[in-house]
XYZ file of C-alpha atoms in Angstrom:
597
model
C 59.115 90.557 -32.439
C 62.275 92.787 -33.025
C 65.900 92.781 -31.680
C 65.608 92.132 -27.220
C 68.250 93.345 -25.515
C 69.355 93.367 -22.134
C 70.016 96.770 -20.490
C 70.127 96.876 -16.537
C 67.308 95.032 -14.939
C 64.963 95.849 -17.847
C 64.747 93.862 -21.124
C 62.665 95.477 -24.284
C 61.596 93.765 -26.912
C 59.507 96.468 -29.348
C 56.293 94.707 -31.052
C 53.321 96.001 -31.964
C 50.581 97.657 -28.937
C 48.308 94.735 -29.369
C 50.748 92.168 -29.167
C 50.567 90.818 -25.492
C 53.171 88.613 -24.697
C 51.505 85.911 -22.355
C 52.544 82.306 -21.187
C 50.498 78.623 -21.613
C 50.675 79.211 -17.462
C 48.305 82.004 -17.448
C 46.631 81.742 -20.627
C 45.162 78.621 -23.011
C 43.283 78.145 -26.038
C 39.835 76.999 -23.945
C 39.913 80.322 -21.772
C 41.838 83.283 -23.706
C 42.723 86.268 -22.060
C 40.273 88.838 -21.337
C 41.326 92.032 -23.634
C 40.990 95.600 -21.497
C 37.380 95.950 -21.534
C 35.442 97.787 -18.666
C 32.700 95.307 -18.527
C 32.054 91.736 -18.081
C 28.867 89.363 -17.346
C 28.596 85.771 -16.622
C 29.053 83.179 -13.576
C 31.766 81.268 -11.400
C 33.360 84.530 -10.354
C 35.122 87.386 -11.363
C 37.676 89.939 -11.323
C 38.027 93.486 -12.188
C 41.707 94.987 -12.327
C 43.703 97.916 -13.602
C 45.628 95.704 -16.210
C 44.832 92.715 -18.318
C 47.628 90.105 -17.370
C 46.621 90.892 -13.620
C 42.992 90.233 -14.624
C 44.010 87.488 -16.611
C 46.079 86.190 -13.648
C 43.067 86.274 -11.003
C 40.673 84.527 -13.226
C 43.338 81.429 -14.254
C 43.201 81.312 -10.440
C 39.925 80.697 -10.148
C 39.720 78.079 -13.139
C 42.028 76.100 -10.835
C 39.390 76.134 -7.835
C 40.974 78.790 -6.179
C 39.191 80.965 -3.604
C 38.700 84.637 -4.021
C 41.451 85.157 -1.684
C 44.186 83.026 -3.667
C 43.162 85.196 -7.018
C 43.404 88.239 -5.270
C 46.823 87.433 -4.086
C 47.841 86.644 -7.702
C 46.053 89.563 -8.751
C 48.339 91.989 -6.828
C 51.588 90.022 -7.293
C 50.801 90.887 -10.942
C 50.350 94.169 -11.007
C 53.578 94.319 -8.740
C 54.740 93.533 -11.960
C 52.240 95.499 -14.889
C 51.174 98.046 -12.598
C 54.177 99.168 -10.782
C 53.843 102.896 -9.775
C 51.464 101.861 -8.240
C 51.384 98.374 -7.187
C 54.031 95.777 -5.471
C 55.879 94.269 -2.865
C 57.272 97.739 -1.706
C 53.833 99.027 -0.303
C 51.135 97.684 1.979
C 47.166 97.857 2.115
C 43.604 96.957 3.099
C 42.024 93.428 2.654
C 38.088 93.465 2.873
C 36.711 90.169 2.871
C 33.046 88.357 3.242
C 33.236 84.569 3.952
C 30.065 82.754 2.220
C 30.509 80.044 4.505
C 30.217 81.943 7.893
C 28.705 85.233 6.332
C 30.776 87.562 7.567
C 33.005 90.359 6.688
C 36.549 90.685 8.004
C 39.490 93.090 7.616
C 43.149 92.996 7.061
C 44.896 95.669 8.366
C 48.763 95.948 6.141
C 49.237 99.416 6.342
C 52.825 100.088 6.265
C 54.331 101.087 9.600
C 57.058 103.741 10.613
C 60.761 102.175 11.823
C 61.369 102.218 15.373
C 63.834 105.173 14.879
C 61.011 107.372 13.826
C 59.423 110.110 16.004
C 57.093 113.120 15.751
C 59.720 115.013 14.331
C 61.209 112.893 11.563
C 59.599 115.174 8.568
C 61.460 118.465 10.615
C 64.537 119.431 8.571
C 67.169 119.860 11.660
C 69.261 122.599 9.214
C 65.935 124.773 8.873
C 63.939 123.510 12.046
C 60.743 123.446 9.534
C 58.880 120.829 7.856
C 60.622 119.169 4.778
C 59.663 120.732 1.546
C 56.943 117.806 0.399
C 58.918 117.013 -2.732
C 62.216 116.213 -0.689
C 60.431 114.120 1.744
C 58.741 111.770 -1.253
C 61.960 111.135 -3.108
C 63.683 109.847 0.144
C 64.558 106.941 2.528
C 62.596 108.591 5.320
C 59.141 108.296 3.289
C 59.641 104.414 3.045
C 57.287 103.212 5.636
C 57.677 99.100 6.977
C 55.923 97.235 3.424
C 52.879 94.907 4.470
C 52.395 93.524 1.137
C 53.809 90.520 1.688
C 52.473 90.104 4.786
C 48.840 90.308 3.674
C 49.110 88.372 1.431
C 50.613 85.305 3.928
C 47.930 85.998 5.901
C 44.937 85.997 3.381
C 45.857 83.222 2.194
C 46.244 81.541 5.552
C 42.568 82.774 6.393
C 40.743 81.575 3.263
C 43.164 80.320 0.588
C 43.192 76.773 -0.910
C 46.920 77.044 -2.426
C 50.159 78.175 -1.602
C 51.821 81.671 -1.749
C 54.377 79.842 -4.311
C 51.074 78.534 -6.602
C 49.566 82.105 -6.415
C 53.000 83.844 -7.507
C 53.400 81.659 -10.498
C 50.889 84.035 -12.875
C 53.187 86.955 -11.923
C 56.299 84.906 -12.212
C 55.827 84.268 -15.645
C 54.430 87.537 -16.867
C 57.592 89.230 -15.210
C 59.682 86.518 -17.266
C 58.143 86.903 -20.472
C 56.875 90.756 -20.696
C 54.192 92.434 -21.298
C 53.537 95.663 -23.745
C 53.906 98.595 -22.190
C 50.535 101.060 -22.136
C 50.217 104.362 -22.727
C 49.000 104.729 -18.691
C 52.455 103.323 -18.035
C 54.310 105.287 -20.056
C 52.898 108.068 -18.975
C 53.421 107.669 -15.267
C 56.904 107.086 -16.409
C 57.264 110.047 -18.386
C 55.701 112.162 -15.208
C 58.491 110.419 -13.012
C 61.836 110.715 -15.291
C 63.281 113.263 -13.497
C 62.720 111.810 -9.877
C 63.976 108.329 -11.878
C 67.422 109.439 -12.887
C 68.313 110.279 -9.354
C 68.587 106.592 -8.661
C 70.798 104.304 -10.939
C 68.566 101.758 -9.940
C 65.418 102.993 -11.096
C 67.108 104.079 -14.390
C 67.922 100.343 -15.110
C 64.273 99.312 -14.540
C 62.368 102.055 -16.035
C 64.556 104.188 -18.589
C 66.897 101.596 -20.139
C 69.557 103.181 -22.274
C 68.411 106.492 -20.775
C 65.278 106.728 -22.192
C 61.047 106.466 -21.713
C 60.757 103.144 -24.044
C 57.937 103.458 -26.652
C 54.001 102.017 -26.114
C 53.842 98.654 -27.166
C 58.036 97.775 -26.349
C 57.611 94.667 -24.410
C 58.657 95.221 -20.656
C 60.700 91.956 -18.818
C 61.671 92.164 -15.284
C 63.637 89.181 -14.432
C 65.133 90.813 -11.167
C 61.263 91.075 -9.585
C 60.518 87.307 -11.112
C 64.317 86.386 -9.166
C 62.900 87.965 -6.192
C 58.904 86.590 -6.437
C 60.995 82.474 -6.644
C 63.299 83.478 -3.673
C 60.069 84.022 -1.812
C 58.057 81.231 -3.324
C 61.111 78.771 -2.531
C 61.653 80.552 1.361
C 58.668 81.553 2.273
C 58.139 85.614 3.517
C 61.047 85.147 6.642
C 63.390 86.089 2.568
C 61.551 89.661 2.946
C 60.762 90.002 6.661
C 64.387 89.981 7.909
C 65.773 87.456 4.748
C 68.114 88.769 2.036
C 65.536 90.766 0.474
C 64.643 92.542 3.547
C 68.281 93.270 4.153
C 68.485 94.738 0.647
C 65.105 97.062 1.339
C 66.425 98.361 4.528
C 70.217 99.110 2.655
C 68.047 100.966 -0.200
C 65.947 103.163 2.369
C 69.163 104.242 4.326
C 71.420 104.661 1.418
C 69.566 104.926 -1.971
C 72.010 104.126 -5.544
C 72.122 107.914 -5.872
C 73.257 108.374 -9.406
C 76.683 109.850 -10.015
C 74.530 113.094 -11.630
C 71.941 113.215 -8.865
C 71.227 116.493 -8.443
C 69.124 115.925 -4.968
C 70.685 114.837 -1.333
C 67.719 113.216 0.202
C 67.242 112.533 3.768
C 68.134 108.758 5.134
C 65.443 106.612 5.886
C 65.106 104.633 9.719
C 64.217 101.225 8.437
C 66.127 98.293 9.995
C 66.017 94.631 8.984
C 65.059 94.776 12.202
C 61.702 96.959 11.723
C 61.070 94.672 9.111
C 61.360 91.605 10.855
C 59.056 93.173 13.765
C 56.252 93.893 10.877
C 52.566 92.243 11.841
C 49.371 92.361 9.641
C 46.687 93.138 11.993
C 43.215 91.229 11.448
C 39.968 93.749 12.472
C 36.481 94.168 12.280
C 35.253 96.460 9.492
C 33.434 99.538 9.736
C 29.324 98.690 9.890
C 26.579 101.046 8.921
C 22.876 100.635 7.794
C 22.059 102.646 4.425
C 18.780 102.648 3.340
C 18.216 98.772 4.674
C 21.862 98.101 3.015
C 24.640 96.607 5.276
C 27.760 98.474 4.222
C 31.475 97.111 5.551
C 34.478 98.981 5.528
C 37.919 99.399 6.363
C 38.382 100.760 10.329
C 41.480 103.134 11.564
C 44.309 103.245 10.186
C 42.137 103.979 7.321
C 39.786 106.856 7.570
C 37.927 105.702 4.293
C 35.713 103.524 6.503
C 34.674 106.094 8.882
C 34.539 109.144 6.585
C 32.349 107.086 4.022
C 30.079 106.152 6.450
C 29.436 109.425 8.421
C 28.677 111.041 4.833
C 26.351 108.476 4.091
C 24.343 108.913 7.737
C 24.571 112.359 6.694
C 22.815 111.810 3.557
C 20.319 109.371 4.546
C 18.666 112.163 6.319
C 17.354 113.458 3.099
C 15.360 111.539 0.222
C 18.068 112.023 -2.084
C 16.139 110.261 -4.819
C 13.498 112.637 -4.448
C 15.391 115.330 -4.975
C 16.636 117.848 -8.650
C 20.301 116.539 -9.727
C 21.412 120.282 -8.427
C 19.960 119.397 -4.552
C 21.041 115.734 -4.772
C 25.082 116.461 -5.613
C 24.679 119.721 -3.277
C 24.163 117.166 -0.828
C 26.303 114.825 -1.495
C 29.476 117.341 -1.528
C 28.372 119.355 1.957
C 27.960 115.806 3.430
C 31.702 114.970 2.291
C 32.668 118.350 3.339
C 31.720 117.822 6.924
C 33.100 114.207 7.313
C 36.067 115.395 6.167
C 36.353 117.587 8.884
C 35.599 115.246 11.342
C 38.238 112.724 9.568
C 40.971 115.329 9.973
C 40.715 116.086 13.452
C 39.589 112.499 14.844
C 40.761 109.674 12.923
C 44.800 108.632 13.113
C 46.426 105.472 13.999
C 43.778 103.752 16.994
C 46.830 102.079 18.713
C 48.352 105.764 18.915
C 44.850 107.706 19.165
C 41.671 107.444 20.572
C 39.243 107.355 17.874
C 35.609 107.933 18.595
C 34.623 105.540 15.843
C 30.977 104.247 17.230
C 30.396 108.179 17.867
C 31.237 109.387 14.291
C 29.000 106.802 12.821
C 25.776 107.090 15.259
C 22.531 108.710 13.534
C 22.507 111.145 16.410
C 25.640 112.706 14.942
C 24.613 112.430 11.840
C 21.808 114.237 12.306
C 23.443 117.081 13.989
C 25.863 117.410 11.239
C 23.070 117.254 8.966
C 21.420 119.840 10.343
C 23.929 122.588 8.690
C 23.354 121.555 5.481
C 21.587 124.321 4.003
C 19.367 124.040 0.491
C 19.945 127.452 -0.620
C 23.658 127.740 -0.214
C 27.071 126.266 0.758
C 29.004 125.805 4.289
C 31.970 128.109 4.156
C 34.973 126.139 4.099
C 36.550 124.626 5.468
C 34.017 123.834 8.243
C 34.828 123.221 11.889
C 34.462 119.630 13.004
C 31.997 119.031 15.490
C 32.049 116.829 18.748
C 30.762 113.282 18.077
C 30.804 113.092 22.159
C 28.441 116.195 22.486
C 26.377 117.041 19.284
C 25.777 120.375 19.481
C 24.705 123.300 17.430
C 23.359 123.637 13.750
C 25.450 126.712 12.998
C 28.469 126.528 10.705
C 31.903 127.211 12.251
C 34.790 127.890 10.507
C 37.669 125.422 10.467
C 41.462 124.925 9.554
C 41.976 123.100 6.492
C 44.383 120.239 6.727
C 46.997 119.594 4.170
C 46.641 116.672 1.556
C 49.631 114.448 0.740
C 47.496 111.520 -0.569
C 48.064 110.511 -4.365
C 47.813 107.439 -5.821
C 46.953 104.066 -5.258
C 45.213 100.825 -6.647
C 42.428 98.520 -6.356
C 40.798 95.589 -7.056
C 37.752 93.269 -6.832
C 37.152 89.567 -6.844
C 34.594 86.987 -6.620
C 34.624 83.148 -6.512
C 31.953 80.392 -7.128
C 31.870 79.685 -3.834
C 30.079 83.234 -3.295
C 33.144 84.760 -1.266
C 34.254 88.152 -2.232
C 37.959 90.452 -1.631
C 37.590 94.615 -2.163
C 41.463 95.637 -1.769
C 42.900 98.623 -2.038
C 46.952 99.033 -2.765
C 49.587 101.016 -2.823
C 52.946 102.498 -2.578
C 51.512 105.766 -2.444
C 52.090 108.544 -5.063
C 52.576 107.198 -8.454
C 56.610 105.831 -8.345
C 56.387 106.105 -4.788
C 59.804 106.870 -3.795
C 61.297 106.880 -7.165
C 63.768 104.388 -5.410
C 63.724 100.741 -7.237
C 65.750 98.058 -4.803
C 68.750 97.173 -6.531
C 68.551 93.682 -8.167
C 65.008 93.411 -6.707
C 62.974 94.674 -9.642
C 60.289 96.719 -7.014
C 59.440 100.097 -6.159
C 59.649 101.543 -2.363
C 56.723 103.447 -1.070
C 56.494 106.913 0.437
C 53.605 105.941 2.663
C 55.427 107.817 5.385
C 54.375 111.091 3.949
C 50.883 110.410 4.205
C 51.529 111.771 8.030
C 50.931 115.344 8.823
C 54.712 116.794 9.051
C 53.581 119.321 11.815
C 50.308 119.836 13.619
C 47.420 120.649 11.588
C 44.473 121.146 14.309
C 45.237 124.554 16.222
C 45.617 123.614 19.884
C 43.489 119.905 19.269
C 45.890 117.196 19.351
C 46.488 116.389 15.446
C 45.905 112.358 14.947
C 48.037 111.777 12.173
C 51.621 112.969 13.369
C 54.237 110.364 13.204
C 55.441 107.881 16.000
C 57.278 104.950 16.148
C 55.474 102.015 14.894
C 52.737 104.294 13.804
C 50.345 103.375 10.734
C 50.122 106.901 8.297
C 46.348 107.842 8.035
C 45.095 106.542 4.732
C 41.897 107.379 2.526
C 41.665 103.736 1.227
C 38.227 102.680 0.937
C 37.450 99.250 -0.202
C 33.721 98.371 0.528
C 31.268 95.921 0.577
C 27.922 96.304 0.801
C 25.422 93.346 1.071
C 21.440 93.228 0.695
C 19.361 91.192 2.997
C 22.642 89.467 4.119
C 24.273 88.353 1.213
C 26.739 90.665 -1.454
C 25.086 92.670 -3.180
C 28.099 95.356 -4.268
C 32.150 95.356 -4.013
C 33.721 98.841 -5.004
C 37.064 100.527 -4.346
C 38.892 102.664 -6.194
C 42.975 104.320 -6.059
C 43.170 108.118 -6.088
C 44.637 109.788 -2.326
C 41.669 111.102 -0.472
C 39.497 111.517 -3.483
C 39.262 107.346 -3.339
C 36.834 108.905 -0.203
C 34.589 110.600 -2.384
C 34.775 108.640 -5.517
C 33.277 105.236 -3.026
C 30.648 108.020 -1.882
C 29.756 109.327 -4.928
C 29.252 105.866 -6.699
C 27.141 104.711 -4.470
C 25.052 107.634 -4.366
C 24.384 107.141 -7.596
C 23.825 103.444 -7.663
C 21.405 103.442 -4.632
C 19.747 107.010 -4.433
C 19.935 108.408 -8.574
C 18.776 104.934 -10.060
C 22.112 104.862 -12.164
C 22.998 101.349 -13.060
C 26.150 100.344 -11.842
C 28.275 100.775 -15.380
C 27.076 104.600 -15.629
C 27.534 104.993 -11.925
C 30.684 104.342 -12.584
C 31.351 106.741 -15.729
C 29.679 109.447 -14.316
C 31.688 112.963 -14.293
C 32.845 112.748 -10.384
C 33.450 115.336 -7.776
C 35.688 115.317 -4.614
C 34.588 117.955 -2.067
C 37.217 117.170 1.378
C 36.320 120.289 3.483
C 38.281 122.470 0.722
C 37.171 126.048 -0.784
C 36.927 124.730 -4.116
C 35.846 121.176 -4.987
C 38.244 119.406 -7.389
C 36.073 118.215 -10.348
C 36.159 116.814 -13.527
C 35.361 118.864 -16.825
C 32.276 117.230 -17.657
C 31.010 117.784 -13.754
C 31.797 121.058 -13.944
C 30.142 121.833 -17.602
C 26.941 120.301 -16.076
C 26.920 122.618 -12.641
C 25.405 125.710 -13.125
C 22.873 125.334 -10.592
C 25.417 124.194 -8.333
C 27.893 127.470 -8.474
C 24.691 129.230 -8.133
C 24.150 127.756 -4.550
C 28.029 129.029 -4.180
C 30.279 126.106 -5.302
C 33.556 126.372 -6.906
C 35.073 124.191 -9.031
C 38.909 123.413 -9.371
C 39.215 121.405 -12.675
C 40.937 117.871 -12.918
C 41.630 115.391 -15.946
C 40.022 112.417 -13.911
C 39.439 111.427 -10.682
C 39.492 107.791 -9.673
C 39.856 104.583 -11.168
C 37.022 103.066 -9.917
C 36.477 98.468 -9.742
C 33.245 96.675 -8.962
C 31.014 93.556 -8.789
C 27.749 93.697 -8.460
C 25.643 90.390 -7.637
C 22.732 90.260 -9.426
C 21.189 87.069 -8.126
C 21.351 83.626 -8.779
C 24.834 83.356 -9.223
C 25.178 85.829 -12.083
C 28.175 88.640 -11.691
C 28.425 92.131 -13.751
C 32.216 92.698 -13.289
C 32.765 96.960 -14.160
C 35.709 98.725 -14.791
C 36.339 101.947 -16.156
C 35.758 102.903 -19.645
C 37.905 105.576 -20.422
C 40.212 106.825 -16.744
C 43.758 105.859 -17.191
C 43.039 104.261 -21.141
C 40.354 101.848 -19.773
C 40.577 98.824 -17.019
C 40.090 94.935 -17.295
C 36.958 93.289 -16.346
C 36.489 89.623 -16.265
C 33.804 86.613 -15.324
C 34.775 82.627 -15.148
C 31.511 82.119 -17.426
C 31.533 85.024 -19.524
C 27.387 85.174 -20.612
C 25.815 88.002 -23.263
């Protein structure tokens, strides 16, 4: 395998791209480890993740008798570990859950939450009495919002787990402790982050040992994260929510290892051990709305993705999509995103902070007068003026004020179990690195979920929803879903991306339920994100294929990819099609108990 040494908190052993360093714990001759392939049919459950240990980790779960809610906790605490620009104990999320026992869906609620210290000022530079520049906000303390991680994970398992939070660490445990080959993707997100790194001598020990991006296929250990997964495992969570590692998250948000050659002076973070002892997941019901005789569950404020998925697809269910040219089905599709992002931007915040008219923005009636200013021949001007979910009025366009987008990056996941229950979850530490800050001796990430607030008011004289308070949960896009036929699960989808997760959920089911596409090429479709902008953001091969959309007055900005879509679909008796992505970010893992042809 090559020389290993030990630099920092990072040890890299250089092999070859294909060779995976796994353990007998997560891996055995009977059941080998999935490789990254996108798709995956067969029985007895299934999971469909970003990286293969973390996919390998969910399904050794299962093999054990574990419920969808103990893989899906081993899931993430793996790609704390393989995925972490994205992933980890530093961040928080959304838990979607159906019980097959009681046939219901239920919600999680671990968004991260801002310290007590923080107010609607927080993101106001006192030397300039403006909003923070975004880019010295993210690389900050005062981005790091409360994590609920940890949290949601206690509390899934508490709800519908069969083991303990120590059993379901173990996979990530030992694939921290051994390594794993570092991807291209990773490397990458590294490479985009090197700068931000260096500012942190913490974060240069994790991710540029020696000072440098290691090579694809070095072998990545991080026994400071596997230290800090058996602290937890042998305490319990009280070692993060107001233990030793909490005390060491709240000293790296208020004074971050700035590197003796930092060239930044970032603002100090609020968090407390306190704040973090305070933290509480909150359990809620999901979004609920009726599409084309489907039952489709979401996630409810302090997400948006919920609402804003659902009010696009009332919107849409007005028209016979199906029956429609490809040009009049996606012109559709992108004016009915356009106008529930407007309504998402001036209604939906925090519900503890905010009334949100949620029954209002998903009822047909306002649907249907949103609806009404879609027009076949050409586009709304944008960005288009919400309209009043209390008082549906008329069916001519208004012009709006378009809202600023500080979304980036997230993850998600999907799992199923042979008992028939199901998890969607979406998470995060926000943009890809989050912070940039690493915890000293703790081997994780911090988030900058506190950006995700509006720094100033965004609505004109309305009262902006999003602003920051203390104890406030930042507006989030996330948008796990499940959607179930005649009462039972029929789809689970999700995908990472800012606000474009919105309209990535929106578009794939569009094309699964009203184009006829079958749920692998609904996936690998060319996507578009339209969120109440001038120009939607598209990818190439959208764009190459839209001529009679820019004749109806679209624009297209171009983007590389958008999304990195997971999903299950349940194709009857007991059989699973498990889909990942084929080609965004190099390909994701997809995996079934009972793999069949």
């Amino acid at each position: 395998m090559g020389a290993r040494h030990r630099i920092g908190a990072l040890s890299v052993a250089v092999v070859a791209a294909t060779g995976v360093v796994l353990s007998p714990a997560t891996a055995s001759a009977t059941h080998p480890a999935p490789g990254r392939t996108p798709l995956a049919t067969g029985y007895g459950g299934a999971v469909v993740s970003d990286t293969v240990e973390s996919t390998q980790a969910g399904l050794a779960v299962l093999r054990r008798g574990g419920t969808a809610a103990d893989a899906a906790v081993a899931v993430a605490a793996t790609l704390g570990v393989t995925d972490p620009f994205v992933a980890g104990l530093g961040g928080g999320g959304y838990f979607v859950h159906y019980d097959a026992r009681t046939g219901r869906v239920s919600t999680i609620d671990g968004r991260e939450t801002t310290p007590r210290a923080g107010d609607d000022k927080m993101f106001i530079d006192p030397a300039t009495g403006q909003p923070y520049p975004f880019a010295t906000a993210v690389t900050s303390g005062l981005s790091v919002g409360v994590p609920g991680m940890l949290a949601t994970w206690e509390r899934a398992l508490k709800k519908w787990g069969r083991f303990s939070l120590a059993d379901t660490l173990r996979p990530a445990i030992d694939v921290a402790d051994r390594g794993y080959p570092l991807t291209p993707a990773l490397r990458g997100q590294i490479v985009s982050n090197e700068a931000r790194l260096k500012q942190f001598t913490s974060s240069v020990e994790l991710f540029l040992p020696g000072g440098s991006v290691p090579a694809v296929g070095a072998v990545l250990r991080n026994p400071d994260l596997a230290a800090t997964y058996r602290e937890i495992a042998r305490t319990g969570t009280r070692a993060f929510y107001g233990g030793a590692v909490g005390r060491d998250v709240a000293e790296a948000t208020q004074n971050p290892p700035l590197a003796p050659d930092a060239t930044i002076t970032p603002p100090k973070g609020r968090m407390t051990v306190a704040d973090l002892k305070a933290y509480k997941t909150i359990d809620q019901a999901p979004t609920h709305m009726r599409y084309r005789g489907l039952d489709v569950y979401g996630m409810a404020p302090s997400s948006s993705g919920g609402i804003t998925v659902g009010e696009a697809l009332n919107i849409l269910e007005t028209s016979d999509l199906g029956g429609l040219d490809r040009t009049q089905a996606l012109h559709r599709y992108l004016e009915a995103s356009k106008l529930a992002f407007a309504d998402r931007g001036r209604y939906i915040g925090d519900p503890r902070f905010v009334d949100v008219p949620q029954r209002a923005l998903l009822s047909d009636a306002f649907a249907a007068s949103r609806a009404c200013l879609i027009d076949p021949t050409r586009v709304i001007p944008a960005p288009a003026a919400p309209g009043n979910p209390a008082a549906p009025g008329s069916c001519t366009p208004a012009k709006g004020t378009e809202a600023p987008d500080n979304e980036v990056h997230t993850n998600h996941f999907v799992v199923s179990d042979a008992r028939g229950n199901v998890v969607s979850y979406t998470n995060t530490i926000e943009q890809l690195g989050g912070s940039a800050i690493v915890v000293p001796d703790r081997g994780f990430l911090l988030n900058n979920e506190l950006t995700d607030f509006n720094f100033a008011p965004t609505q004109g004289t309305a009262p902006d929803p999003n602003l920051p308070a203390a104890g406030k949960r930042p507006r989030s896009s996330m948008s796990p879903t499940i959607v179930l036929k005649d009462g039972r699960p029929w789809l689970a989808l999700g995908s990472p991306g800012g606000s474009t997760i919105i309209t990535t959920v929106l578009q794939i089911l569009v094309n699964r339920i009203d184009l006829g596409m079958s749920l692998p090429d609904a996936l690998a479709a060319p996507r578009a994100s339209q969120r109440n902008t001038a120009a939607t953001t598209a990818e190439p091969a959208f764009i190459s294929a839209a001529g009679g959309l820019t004749a109806l007055g679209h624009a297209f900005t171009p983007q590389a990819e958008i999304g990195v879509a997971a999903a299950i679909e349940f194709t009857g008796h007991g059989k699973l099609l498990a889909v990942g992505e084929p080609t965004r970010r190099g390909g994701t893992s997809a995996g079934v108990v009972f793999p069949t042809r």
